PDB file of C-alpha atoms in Angstrom:
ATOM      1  CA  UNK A 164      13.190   4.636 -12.194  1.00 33.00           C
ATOM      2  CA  UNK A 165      10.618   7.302 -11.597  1.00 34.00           C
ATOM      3  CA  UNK A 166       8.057   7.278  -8.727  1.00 38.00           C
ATOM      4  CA  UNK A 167       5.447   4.885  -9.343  1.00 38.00           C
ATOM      5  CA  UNK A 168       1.711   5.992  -9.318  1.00 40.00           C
ATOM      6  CA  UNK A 169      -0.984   4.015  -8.121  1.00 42.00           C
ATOM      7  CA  UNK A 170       1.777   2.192  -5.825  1.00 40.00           C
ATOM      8  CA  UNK A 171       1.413   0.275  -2.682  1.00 40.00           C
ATOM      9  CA  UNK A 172       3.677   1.176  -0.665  1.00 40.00           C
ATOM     10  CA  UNK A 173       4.580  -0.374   2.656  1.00 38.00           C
ATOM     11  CA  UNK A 174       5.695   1.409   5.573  1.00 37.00           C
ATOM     12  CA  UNK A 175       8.763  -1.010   6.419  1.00 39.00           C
ATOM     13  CA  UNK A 176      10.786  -0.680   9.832  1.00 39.00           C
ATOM     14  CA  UNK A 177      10.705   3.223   9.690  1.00 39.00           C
ATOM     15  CA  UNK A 178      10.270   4.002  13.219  1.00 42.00           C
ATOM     16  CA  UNK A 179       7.792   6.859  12.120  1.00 46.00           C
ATOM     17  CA  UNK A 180       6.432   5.526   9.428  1.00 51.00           C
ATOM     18  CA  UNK A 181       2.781   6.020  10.025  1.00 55.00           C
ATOM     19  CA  UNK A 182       3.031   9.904  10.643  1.00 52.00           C
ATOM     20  CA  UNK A 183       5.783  10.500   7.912  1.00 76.00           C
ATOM     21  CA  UNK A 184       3.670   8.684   5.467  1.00 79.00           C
ATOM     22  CA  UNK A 185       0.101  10.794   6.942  1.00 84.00           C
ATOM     23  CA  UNK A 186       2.367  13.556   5.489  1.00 86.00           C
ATOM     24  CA  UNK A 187       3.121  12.178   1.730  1.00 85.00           C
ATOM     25  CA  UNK A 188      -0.687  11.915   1.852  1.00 86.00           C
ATOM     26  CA  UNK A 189      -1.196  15.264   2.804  1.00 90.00           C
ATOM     27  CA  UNK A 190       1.429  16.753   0.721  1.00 91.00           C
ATOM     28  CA  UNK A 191       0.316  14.784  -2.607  1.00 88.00           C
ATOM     29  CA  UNK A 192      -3.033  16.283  -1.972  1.00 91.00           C
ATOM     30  CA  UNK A 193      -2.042  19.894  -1.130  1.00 93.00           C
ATOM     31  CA  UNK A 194      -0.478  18.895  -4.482  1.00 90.00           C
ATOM     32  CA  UNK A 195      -3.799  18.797  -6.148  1.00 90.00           C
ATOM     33  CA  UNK A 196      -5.064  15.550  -6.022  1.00 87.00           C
ATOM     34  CA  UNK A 197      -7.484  15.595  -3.104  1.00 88.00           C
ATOM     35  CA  UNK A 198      -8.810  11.931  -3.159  1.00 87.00           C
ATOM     36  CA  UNK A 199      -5.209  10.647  -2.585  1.00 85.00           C
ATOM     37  CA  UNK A 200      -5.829   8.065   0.187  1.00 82.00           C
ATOM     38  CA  UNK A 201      -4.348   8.292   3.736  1.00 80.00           C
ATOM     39  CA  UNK A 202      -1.921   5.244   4.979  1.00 75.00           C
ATOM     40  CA  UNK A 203      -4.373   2.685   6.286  1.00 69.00           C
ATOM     41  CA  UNK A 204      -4.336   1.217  10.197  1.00 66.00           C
ATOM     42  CA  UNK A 205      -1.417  -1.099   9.530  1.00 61.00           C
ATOM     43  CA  UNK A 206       0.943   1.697   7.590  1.00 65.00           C
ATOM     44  CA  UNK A 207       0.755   0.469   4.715  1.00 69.00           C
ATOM     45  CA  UNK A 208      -0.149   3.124   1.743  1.00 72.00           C
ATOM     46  CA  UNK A 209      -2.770   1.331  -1.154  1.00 72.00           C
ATOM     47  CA  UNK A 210      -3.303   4.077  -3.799  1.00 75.00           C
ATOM     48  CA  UNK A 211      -6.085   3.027  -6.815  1.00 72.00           C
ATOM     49  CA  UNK A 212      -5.693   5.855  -9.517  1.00 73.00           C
ATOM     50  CA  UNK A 213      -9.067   7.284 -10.649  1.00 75.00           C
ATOM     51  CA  UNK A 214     -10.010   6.819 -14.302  1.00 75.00           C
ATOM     52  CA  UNK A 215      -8.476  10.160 -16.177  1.00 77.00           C
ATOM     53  CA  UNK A 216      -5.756  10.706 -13.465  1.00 77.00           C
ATOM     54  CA  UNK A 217      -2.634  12.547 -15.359  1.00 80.00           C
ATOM     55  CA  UNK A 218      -0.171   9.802 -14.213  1.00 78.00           C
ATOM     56  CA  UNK A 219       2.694  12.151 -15.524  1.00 80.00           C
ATOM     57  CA  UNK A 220       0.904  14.826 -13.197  1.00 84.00           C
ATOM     58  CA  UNK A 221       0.640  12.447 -10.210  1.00 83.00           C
ATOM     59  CA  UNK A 222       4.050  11.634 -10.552  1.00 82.00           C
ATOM     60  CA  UNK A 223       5.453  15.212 -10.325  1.00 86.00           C
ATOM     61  CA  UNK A 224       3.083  15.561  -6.907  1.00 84.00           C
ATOM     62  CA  UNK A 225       4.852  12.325  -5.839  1.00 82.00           C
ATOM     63  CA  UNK A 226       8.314  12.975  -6.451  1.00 82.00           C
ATOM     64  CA  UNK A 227       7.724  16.719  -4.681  1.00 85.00           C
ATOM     65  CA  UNK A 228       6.425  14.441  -1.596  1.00 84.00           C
ATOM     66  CA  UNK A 229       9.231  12.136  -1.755  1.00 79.00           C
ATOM     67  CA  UNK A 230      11.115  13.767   1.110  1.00 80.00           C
ATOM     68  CA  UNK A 231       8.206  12.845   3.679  1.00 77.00           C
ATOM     69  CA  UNK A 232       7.909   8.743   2.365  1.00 74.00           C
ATOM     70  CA  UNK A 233       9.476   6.646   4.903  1.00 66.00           C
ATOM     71  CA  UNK A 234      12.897   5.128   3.382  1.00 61.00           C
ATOM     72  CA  UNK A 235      12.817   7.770   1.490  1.00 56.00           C
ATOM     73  CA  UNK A 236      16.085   8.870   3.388  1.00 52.00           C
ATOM     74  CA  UNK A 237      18.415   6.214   3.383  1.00 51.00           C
ATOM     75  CA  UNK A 238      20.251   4.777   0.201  1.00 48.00           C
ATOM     76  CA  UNK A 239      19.256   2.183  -1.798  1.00 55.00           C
ATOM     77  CA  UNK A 240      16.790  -0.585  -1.926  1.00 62.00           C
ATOM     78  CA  UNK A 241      14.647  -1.671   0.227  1.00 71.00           C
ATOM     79  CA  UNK A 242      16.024  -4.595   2.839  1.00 81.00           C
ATOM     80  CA  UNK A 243      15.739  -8.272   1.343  1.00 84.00           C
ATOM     81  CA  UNK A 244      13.794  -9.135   4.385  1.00 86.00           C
ATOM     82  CA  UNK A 245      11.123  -6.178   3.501  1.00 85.00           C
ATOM     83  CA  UNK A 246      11.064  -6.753   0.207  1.00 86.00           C
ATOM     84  CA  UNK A 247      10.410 -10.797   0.197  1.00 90.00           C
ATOM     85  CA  UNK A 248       7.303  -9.667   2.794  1.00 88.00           C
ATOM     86  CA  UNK A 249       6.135  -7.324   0.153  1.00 88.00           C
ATOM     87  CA  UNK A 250       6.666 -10.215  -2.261  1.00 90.00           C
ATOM     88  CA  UNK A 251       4.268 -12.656  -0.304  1.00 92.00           C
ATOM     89  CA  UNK A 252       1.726  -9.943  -0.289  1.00 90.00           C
ATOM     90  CA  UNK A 253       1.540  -9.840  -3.662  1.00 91.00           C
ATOM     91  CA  UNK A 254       1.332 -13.961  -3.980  1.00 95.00           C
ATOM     92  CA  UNK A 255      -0.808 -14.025  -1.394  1.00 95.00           C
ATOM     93  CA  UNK A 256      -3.452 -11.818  -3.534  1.00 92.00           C
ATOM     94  CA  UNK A 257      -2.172 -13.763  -6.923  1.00 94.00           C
ATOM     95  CA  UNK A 258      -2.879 -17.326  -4.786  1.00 96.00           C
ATOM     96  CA  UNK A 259      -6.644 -16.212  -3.701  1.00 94.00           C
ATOM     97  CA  UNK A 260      -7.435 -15.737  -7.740  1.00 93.00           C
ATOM     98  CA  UNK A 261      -5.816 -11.899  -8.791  1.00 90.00           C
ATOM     99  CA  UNK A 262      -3.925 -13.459 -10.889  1.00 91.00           C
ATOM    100  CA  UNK A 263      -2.373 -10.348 -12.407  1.00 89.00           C
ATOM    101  CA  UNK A 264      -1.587  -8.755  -9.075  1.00 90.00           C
ATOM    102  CA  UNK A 265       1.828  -7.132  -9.580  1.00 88.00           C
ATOM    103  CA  UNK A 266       5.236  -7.982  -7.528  1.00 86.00           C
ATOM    104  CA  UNK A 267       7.082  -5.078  -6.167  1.00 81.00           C
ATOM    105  CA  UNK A 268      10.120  -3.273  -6.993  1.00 78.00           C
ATOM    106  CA  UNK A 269      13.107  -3.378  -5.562  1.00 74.00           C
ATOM    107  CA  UNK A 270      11.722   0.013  -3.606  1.00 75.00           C
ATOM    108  CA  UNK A 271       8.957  -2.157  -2.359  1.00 78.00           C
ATOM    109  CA  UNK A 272       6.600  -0.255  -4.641  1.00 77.00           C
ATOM    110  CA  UNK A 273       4.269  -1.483  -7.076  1.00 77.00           C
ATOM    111  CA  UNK A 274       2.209   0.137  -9.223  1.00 74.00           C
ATOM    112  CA  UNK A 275      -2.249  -1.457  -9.674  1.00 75.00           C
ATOM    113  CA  UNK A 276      -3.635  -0.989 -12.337  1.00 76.00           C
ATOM    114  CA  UNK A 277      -7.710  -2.147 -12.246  1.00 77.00           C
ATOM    115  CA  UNK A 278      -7.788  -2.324 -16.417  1.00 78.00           C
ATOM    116  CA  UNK A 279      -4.780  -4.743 -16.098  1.00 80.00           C
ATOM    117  CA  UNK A 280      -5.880  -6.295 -12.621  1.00 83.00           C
ATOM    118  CA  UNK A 281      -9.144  -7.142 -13.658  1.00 83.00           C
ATOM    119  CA  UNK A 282     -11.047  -5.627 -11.139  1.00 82.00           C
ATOM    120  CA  UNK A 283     -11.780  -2.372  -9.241  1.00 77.00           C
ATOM    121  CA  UNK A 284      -9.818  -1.873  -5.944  1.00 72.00           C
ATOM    122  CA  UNK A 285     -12.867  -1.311  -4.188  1.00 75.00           C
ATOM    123  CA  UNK A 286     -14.399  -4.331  -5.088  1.00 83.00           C
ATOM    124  CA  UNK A 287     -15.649  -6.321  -1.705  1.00 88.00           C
ATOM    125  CA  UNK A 288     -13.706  -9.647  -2.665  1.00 90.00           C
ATOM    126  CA  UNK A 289     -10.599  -7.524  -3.426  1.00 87.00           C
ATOM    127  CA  UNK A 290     -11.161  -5.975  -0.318  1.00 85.00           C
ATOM    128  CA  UNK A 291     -11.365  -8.730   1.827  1.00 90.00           C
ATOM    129  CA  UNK A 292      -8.430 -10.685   0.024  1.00 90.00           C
ATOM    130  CA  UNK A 293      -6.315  -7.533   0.621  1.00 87.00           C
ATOM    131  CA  UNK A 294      -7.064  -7.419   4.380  1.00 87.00           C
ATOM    132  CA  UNK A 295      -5.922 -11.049   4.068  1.00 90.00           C
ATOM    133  CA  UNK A 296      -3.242 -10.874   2.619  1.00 90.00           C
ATOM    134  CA  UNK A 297      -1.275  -7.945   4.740  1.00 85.00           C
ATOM    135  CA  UNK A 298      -0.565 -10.269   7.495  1.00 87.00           C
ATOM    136  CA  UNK A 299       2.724 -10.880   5.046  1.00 87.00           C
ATOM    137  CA  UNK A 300       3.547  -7.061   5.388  1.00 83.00           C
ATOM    138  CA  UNK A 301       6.493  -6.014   7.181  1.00 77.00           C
ATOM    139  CA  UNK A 302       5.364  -4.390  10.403  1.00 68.00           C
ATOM    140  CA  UNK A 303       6.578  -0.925  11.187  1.00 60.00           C
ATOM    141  CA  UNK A 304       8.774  -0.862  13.739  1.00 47.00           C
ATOM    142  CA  UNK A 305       6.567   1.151  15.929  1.00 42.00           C
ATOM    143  CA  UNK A 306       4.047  -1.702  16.274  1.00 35.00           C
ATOM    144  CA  UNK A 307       2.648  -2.534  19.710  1.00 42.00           C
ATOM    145  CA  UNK A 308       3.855  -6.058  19.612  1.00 42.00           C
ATOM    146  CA  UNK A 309       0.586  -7.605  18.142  1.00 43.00           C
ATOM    147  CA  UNK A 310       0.881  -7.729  13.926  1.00 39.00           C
TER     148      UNK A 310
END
């Protein structure tokens, strides 16, 4: 499976997650897409694809960036504990009416689209439900105790 654009990715229990993924942001945008988003407060990594966005394009920039995307170093899938966080995330958001919010891979990625969602990712109830629903995100393992 290739890298999956317009993915949310979650920081899991990289102990550096925050900074590594500051630097996948950075990278994909030295890469020529300069309104790819920065991780937000609680290291998690929402990316909404512009309308016209080469995803083929995107994908390249991503895969080039891989090397600085925390997990991106060990082997396989994402832990079952991670991943079934991930998973309520995406209920969570399907439970407060987006219906066609997407589960995650077994990476922990998952790829929005707004056409197929429904709704634009900047949209104020989206918003608000996404805030929400993070509390089900795995914290990084650099947290300061509070999640």
């Amino acid at each position: 499976m290739t890298a999956n654009p317009g993915a949310t990715s979650s920081a899991g229990p990289a102990g550096s997650g925050e900074a590594s993924l500051v630097k996948f942001s950075q990278c994909v945008r030295d890469q020529g897409f300069s309104w790819y988003p920065d991780p937000q407060p609680d290291g998690g990594l929402v990316v909404h694809n512009p309308d016209g966005v080469d995803q083929s394009k995107l994908a390249k920039a991503e895969e080039a960036c891989k090397k600085y995307q925390p997990g991106q170093g060990r082997q396989g899938p994402l832990p079952a504990e991670d991943l079934k966080k991930i998973q309520q995330v995406s209920q969570c958001m399907r439970d407060h009416g987006f219906a066609k919010y997407p589960d995650p891979d077994a990476n922990g990625s998952l790829t929005i689209d707004s056409q197929t969602l429904g709704v634009e990712p900047g949209d104020p109830a989206f918003q608000k439900t996404m805030r929400e629903c993070q509390k089900f995100m795995p914290a990084p393992k650099s947290s300061k105790g509070n999640s």
